[in-house]
Coordinates of C-alpha atoms in Angstrom, one line a residue:
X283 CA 4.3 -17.2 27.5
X284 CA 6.2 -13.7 26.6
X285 CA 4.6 -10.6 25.4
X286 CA 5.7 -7.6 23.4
X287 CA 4.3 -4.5 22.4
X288 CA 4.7 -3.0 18.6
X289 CA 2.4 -0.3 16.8
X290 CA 0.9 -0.9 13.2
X291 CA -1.7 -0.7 10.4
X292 CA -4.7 -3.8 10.3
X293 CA -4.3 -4.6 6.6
X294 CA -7.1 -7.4 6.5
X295 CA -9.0 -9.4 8.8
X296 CA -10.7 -13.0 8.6
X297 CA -12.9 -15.2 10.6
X298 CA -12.0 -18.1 12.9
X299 CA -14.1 -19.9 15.0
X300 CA -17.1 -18.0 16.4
X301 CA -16.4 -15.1 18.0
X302 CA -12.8 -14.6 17.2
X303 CA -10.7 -13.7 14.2
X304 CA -7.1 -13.6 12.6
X305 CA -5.6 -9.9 12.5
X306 CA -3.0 -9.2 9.8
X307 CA -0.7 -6.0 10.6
X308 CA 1.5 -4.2 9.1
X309 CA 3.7 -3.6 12.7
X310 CA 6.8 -0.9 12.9
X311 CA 8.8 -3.6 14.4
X312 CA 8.4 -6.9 13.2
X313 CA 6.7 -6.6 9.6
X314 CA 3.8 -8.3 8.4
X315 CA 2.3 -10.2 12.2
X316 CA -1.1 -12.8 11.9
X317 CA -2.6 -12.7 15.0
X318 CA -5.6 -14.0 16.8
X319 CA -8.1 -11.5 18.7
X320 CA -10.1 -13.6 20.7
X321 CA -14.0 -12.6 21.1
X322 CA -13.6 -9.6 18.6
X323 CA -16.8 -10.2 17.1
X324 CA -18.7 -10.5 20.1
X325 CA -20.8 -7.3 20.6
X326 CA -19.2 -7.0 24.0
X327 CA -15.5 -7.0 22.7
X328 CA -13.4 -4.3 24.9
X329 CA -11.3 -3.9 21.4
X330 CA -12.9 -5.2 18.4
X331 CA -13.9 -2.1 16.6
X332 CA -10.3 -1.6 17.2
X333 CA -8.9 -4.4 15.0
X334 CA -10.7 -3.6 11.9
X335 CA -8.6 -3.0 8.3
X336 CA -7.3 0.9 8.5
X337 CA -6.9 1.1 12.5
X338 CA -3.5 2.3 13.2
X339 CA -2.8 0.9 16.8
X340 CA -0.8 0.3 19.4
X341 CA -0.9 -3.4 20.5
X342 CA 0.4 -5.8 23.0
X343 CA 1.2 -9.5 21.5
X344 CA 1.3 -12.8 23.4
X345 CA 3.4 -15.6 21.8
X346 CA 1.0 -18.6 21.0
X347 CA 2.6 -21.6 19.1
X348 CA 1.5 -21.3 16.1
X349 CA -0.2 -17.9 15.9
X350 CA 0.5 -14.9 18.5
X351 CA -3.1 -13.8 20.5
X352 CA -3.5 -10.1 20.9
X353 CA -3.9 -8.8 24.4
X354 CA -4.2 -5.5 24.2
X355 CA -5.2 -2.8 22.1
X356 CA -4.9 1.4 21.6
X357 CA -5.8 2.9 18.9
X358 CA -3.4 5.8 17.8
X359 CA -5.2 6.9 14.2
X360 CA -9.2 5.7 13.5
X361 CA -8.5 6.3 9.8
X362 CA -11.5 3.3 9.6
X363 CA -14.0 5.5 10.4
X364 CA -13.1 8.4 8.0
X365 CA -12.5 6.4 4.7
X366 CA -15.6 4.7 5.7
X367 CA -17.5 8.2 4.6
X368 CA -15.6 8.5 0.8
X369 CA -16.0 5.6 -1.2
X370 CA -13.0 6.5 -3.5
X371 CA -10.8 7.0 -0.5
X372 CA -12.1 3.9 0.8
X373 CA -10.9 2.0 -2.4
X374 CA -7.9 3.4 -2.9
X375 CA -7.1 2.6 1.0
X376 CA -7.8 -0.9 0.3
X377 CA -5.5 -0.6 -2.4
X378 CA -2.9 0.5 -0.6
X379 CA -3.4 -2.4 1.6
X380 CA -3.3 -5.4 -0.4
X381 CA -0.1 -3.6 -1.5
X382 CA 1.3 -3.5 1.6
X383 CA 1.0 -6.7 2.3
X384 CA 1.7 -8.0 -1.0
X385 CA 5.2 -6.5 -0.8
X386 CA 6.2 -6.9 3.0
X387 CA 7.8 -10.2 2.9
X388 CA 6.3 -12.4 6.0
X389 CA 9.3 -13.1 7.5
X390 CA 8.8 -11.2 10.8
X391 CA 11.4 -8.5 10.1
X392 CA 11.1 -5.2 10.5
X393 CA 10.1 -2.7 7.6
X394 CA 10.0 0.4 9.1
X395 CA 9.9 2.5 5.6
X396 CA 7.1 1.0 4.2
X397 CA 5.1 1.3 7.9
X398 CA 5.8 4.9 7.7
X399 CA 4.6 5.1 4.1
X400 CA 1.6 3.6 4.5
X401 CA 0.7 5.6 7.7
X402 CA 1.3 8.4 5.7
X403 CA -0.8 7.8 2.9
X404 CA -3.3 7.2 5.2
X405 CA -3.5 9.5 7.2
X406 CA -3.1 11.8 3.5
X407 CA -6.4 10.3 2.4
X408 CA -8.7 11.2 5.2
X409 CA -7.3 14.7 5.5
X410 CA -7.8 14.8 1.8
X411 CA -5.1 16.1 0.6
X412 CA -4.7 14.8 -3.2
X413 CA -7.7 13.2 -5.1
X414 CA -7.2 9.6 -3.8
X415 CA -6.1 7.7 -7.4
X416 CA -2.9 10.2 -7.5
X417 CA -2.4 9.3 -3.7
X418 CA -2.5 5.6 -4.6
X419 CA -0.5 5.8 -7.1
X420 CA 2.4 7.5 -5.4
X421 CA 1.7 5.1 -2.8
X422 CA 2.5 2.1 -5.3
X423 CA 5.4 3.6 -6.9
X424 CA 7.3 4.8 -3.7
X425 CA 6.2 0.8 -2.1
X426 CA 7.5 -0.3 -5.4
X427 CA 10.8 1.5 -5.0
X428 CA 11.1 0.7 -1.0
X429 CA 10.8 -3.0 -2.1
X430 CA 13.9 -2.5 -4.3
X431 CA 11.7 -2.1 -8.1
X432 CA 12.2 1.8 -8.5
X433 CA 11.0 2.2 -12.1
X434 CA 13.1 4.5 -14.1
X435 CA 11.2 7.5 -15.9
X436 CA 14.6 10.0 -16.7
X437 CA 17.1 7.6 -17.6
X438 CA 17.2 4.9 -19.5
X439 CA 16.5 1.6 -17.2
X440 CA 18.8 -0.8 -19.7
X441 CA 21.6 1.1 -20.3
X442 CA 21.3 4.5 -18.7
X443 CA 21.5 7.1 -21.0
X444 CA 20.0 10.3 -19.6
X445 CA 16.2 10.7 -21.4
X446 CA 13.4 12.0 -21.9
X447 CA 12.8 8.3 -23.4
X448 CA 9.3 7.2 -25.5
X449 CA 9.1 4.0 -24.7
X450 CA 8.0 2.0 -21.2
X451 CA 8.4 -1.7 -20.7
X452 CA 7.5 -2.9 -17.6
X453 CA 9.8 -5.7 -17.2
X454 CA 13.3 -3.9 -18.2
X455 CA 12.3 -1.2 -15.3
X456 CA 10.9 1.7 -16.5
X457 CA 11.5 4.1 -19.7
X458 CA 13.5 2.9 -22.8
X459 CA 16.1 4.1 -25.2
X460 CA 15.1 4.0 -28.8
X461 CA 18.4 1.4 -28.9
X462 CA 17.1 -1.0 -26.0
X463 CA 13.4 -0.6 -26.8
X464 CA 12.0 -4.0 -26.5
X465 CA 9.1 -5.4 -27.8
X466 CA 5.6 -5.2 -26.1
X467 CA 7.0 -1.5 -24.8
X468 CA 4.1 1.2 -24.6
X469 CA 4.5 4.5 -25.9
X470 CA 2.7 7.1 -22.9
X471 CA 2.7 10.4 -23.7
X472 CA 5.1 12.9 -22.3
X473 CA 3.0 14.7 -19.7
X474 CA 2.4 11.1 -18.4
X475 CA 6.0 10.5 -17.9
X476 CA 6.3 13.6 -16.5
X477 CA 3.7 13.2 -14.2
X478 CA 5.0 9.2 -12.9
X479 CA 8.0 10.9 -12.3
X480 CA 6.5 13.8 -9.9
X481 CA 4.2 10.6 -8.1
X482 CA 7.7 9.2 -7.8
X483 CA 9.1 11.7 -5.5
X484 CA 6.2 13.6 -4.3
X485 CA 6.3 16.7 -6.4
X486 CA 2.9 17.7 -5.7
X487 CA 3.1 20.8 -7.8
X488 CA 3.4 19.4 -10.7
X489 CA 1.1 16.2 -9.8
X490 CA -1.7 19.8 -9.9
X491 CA -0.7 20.5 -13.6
X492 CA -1.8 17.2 -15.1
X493 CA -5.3 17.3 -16.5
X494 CA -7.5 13.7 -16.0
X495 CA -6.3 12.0 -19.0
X496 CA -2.6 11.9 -18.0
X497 CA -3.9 11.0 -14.5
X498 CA -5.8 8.0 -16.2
X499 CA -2.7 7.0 -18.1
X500 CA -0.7 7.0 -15.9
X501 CA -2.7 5.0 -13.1
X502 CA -2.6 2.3 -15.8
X503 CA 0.7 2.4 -16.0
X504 CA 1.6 2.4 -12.4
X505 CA -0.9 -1.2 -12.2
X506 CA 0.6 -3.1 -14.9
X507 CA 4.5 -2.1 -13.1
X508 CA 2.8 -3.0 -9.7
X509 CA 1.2 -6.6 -11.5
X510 CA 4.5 -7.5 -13.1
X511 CA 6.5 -7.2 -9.8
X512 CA 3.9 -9.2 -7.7
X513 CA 3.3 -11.7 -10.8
X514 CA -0.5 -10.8 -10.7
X515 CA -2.7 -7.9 -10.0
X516 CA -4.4 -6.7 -7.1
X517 CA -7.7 -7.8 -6.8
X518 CA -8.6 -4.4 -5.0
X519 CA -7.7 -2.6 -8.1
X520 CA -11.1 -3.4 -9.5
X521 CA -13.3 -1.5 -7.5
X522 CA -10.8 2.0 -7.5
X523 CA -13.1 5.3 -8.5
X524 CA -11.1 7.0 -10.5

């Protein structure tokens, strides 16, 4: 039975048997791995509290037939037990889970842009550096645009003509000229266009101008891109403190 070694983010956990569980990871190398941790939820587990959603570890896989077994474990960030302490970093952590995984195909290949970006945002939400909704939504929009769905909030996303634009539709990519507006397209106000386009690339001096309405606005808007693209919402989503 081979072994390698990979690092990456538990994104969810679930129960199998009696005493052990299946590990989903987020891994540098090899994508989204399931995984078996054998006597984790024994109290006298050398590495359970190590395989919990949020650990960023360093692990060593055996190859099983149908699932691999984890062997061993090191953790490299415990960003578990801060979020733990703040619930709205802990929600908007899940968040950023479920969107991880959601948009990491599981085909065992490697997706080292999105590992990187969620270690990131991570590790941004303990040291509590943004409030965590504007975090989160970065998150989302920069996942989005790793995945291939970069929304467009400058040009337009039909045709291209340089904006500002007034209209946003969802499904055609992002803003709209007033000559491919489509129906259903919403009409966000400036400063929330502004702001999704800041998220977008990380301009966190101007993320600081926008007050909490435009904040709101444009957390709603960032969801319903984020549903469209994955077909359905997050179910995380619901418990966010914003």
């Amino acid at each position: 039975m081979g072994t390698y070694r990979d690092t990456g983010v538990v994104l969810r956990t679930q129960k199998l048997g009696e005493a052990d569980r299946i590990v989903t990871m987020l891994t540098r190398g090899r994508g989204v791995v399931r995984a078996v941790g054998r006597g984790v939820r024994k109290t006298s587990s050398r590495f359970g509290g190590r395989l919990e959603p949020f650990m960023h570890v360093d692990v060593q896989f055996a190859e099983g037939r149908t699932l691999d077994i984890v062997a061993q474990v090191v953790t490299i960030d415990p960003f578990a037990s801060h979020l733990g302490e703040d619930y709205g970093a802990y929600t908007a952590g899940t968040a950023m889970l479920e969107t991880a995984e959601r948009l990491v195909s599981d085909t065992a290949e490697p997706s080292v842009p999105q590992y990187q970006l969620l270690v990131g945002a991570l590790r941004a939400l303990t040291e509590h550096r943004q409030p965590p909704g504007v975090l989160l939504d970065s998150f989302q929009l920069r996942s989005l645009a790793i995945a291939g769905y970069a929304p467009s909030f400058d040009g337009c996303a039909r045709c291209g003509l340089e904006g500002p634009h007034r209209h946003f539709h969802a499904g055609s990519g992002g803003m709209l000229c007033d000559t491919c507006r489509v129906p259903g397209s919403s009409v966000p106000a400036a400063t929330t266009v502004a702001l999704l386009a800041a998220l977008l690339v990380g301009d966190w001096n101007s993320v600081a101008l926008a007050d909490d309405r435009t904040r709101r606005e444009a957390g709603g808007i960032v969801a319903n891109y984020l549903s469209w693209h994955l077909e359905r919402g997050l179910r995380s989503l619901a418990h966010v403190d914003r």
